[in-house]
GROMACS .gro file of C-alpha atoms in nm:
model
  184
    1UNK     CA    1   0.000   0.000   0.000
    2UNK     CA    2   0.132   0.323  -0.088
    3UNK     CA    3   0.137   0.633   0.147
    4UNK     CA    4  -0.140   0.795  -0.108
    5UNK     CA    5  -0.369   0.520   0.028
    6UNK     CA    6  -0.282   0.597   0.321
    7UNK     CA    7  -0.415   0.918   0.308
    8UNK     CA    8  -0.787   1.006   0.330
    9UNK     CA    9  -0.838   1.248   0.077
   10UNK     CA   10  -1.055   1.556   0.111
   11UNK     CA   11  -1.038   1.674  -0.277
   12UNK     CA   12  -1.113   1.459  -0.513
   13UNK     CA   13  -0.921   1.408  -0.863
   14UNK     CA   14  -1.014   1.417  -1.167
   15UNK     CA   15  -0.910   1.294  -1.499
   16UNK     CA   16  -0.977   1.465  -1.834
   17UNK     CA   17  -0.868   1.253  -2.173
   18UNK     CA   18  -0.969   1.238  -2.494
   19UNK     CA   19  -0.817   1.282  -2.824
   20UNK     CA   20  -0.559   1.503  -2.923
   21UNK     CA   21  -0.777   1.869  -2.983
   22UNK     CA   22  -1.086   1.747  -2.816
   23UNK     CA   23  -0.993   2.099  -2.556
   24UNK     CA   24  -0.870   1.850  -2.236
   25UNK     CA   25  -0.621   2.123  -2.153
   26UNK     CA   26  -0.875   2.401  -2.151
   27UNK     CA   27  -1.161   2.177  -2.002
   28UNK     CA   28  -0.941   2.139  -1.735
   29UNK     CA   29  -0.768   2.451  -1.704
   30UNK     CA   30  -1.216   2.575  -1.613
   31UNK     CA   31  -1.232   2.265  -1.401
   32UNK     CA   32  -0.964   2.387  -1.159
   33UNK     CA   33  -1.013   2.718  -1.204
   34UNK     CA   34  -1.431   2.685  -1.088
   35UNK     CA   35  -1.366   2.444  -0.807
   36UNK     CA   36  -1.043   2.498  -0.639
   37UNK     CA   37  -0.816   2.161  -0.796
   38UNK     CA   38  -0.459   2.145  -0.908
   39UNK     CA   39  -0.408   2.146  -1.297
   40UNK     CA   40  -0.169   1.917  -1.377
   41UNK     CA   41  -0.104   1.901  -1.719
   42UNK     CA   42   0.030   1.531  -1.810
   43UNK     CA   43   0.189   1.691  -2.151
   44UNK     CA   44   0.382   1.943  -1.995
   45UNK     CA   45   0.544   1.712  -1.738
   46UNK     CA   46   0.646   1.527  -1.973
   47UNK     CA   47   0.842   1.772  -2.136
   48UNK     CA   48   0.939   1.962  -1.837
   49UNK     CA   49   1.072   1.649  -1.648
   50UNK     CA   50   1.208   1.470  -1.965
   51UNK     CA   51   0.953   1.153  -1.928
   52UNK     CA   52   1.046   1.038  -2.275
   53UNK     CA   53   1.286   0.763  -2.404
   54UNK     CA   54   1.364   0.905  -2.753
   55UNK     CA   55   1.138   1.045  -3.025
   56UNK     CA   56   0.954   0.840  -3.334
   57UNK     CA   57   0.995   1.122  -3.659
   58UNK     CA   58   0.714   0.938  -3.826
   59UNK     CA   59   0.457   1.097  -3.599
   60UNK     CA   60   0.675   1.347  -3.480
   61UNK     CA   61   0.604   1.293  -3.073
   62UNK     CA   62   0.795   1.179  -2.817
   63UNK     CA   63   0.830   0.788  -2.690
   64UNK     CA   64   0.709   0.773  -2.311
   65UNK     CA   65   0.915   0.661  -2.033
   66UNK     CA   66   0.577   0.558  -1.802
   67UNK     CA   67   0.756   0.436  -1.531
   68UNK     CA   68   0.923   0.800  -1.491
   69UNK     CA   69   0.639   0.995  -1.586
   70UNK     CA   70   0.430   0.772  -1.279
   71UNK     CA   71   0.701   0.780  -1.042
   72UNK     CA   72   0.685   1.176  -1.101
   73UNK     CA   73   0.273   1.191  -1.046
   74UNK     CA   74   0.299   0.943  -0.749
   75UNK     CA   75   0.464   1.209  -0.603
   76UNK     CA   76   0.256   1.534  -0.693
   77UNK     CA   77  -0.023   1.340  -0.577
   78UNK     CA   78   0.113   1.247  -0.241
   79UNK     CA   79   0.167   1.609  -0.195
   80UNK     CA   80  -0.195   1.706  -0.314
   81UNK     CA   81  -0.321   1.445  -0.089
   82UNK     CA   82  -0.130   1.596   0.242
   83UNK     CA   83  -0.236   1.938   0.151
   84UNK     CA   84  -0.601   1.893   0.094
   85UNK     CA   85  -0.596   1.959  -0.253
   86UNK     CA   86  -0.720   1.744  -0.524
   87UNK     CA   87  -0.611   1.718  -0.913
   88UNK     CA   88  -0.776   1.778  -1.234
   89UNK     CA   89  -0.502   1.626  -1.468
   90UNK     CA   90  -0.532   1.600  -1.862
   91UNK     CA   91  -0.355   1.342  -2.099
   92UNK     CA   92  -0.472   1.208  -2.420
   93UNK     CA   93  -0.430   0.830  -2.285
   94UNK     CA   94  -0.579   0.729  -1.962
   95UNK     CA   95  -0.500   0.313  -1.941
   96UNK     CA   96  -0.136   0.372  -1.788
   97UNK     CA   97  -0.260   0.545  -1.443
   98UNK     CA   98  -0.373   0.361  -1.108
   99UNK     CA   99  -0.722   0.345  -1.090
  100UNK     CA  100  -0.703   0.456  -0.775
  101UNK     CA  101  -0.588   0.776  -0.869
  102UNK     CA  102  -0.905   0.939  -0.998
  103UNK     CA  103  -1.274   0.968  -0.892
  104UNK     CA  104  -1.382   1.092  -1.206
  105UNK     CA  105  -1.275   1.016  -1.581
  106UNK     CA  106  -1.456   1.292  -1.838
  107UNK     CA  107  -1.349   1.192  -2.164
  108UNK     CA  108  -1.407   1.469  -2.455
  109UNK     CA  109  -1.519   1.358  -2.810
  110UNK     CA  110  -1.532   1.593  -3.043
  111UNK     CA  111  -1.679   1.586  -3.377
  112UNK     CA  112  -1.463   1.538  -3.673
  113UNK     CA  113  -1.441   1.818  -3.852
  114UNK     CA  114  -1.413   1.998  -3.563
  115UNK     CA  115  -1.129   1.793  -3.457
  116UNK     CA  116  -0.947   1.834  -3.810
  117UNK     CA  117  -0.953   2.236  -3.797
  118UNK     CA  118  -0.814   2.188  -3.445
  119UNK     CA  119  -0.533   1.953  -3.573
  120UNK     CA  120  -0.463   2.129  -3.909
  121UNK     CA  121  -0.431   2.473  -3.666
  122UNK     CA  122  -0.171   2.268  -3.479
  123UNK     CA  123   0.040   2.212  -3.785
  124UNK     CA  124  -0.017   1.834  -3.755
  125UNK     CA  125   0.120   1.649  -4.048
  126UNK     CA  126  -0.099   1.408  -4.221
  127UNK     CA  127  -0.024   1.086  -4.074
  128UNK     CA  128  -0.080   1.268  -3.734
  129UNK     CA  129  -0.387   1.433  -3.782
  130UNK     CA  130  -0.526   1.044  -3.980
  131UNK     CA  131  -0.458   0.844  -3.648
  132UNK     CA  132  -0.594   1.120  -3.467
  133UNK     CA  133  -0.930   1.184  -3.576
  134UNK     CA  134  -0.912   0.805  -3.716
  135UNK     CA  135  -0.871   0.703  -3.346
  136UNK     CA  136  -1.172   0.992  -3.252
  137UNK     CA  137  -1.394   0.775  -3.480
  138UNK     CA  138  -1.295   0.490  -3.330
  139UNK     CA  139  -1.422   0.602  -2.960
  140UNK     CA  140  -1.025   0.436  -2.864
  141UNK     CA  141  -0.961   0.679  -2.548
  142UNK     CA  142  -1.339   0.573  -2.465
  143UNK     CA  143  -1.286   0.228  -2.520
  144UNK     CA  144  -0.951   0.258  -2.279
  145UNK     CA  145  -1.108   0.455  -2.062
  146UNK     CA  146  -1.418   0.235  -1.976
  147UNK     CA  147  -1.212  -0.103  -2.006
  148UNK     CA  148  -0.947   0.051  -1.746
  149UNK     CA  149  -1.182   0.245  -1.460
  150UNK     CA  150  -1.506   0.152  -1.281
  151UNK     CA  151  -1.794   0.271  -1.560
  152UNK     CA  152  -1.949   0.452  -1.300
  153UNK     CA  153  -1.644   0.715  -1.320
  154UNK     CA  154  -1.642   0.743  -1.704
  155UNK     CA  155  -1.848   1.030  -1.848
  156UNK     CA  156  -1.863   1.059  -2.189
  157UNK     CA  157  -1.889   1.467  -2.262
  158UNK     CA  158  -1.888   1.657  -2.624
  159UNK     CA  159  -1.624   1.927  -2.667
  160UNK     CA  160  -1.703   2.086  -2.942
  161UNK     CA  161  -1.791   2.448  -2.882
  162UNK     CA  162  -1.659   2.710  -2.605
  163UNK     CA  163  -2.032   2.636  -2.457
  164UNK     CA  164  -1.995   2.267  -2.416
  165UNK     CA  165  -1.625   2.290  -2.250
  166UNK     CA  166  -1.797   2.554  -2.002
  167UNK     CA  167  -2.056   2.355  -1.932
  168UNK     CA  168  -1.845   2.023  -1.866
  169UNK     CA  169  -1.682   2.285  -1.602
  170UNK     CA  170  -1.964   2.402  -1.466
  171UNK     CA  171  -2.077   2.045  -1.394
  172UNK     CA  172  -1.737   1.890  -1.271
  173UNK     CA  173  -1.775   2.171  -1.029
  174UNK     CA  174  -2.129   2.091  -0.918
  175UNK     CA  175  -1.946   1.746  -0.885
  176UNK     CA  176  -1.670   1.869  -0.673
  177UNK     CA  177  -1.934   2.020  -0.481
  178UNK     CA  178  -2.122   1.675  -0.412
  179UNK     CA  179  -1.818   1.463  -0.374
  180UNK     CA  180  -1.668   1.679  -0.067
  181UNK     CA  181  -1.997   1.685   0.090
  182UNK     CA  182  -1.997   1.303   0.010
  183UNK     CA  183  -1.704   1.261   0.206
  184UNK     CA  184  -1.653   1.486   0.463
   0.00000   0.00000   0.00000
């Protein structure tokens, strides 16, 4: 058992994934900002802290070192935990975390053509952007996201507007809300 089970949490944390442009970084960027979380942005660990074995040119990204990257969160979320604060942290892949980590999975779909203006504004080559919105279609970060947490924690939300990512903030915070009076 680690010390984070150890702990009894007061905040609760909160996972947002979903394909690459589906807005994870802004939905959770509102998320913390309406209810008081840590944002921990998986992406920008992983580039701060080096997490990465070496870099594949055909999709031009990064090869992750997981057991650095965890070993790196284990810790942020020890710290969370002992300071009463919980996490909203975004990644677009959600099967390599603890289950035990998160109380809530929201997992943004967007539609397609949505999702390819996003990617094209990126500057996402064409092999990129394919398995991107190919893997959208496919509902793959759903798929992994249901077959690797308890369904009751998986919400399925659209992302395709500014109004939709508000209102996926607006109701993880109503959330928040319910969960600390939950367990309190």
């Amino acid at each position: 058992m680690s010390d984070t089970d150890e702990i009894e949490r007061k905040r609760p944390n909160i996972l947002v994934t979903g394909a690459p442009g589906t807005g994870k970084t802004v939905t959770a960027s509102l998320i913390a900002e309406k209810s008081g979380l840590r944002h921990v942005n998986v992406g920008e660990l992983i580039q701060q802290h080096k997490c990465y074995e070496g870099h594949d040119s055909t999709l031009d990204t990064h090869i992750l070192d997981e057991e650095k990257l965890l070993d790196l969160m284990e810790t942020i979320f020890q710290e969370c935990a002992e300071e009463n604060i919980g996490i909203v942290a975004d990644y677009h892949s959600c099967e390599l975390f603890p289950e035990r980590w998160f109380d809530l999975v929201l997992v943004l779909r967007a539609n397609t053509d949505v999702l390819f203006d996003r990617l094209t504004e990126r500057g996402y080559n064409e092999k990129k952007r394919s398995e991107n919105l190919e893997a959208e279609i496919m509902q793959v970060v759903l798929d992994e996201a249901r077959e690797s947490y308890a369904l009751e924690i998986v919400q399925e939300v659209p992302s395709n507007t500014v109004e939709e990512l508000e209102s996926n903030a607006e109701r993880c915070q109503v959330w928040v809300e319910q969960w600390v009076a939950n367990n309190s």
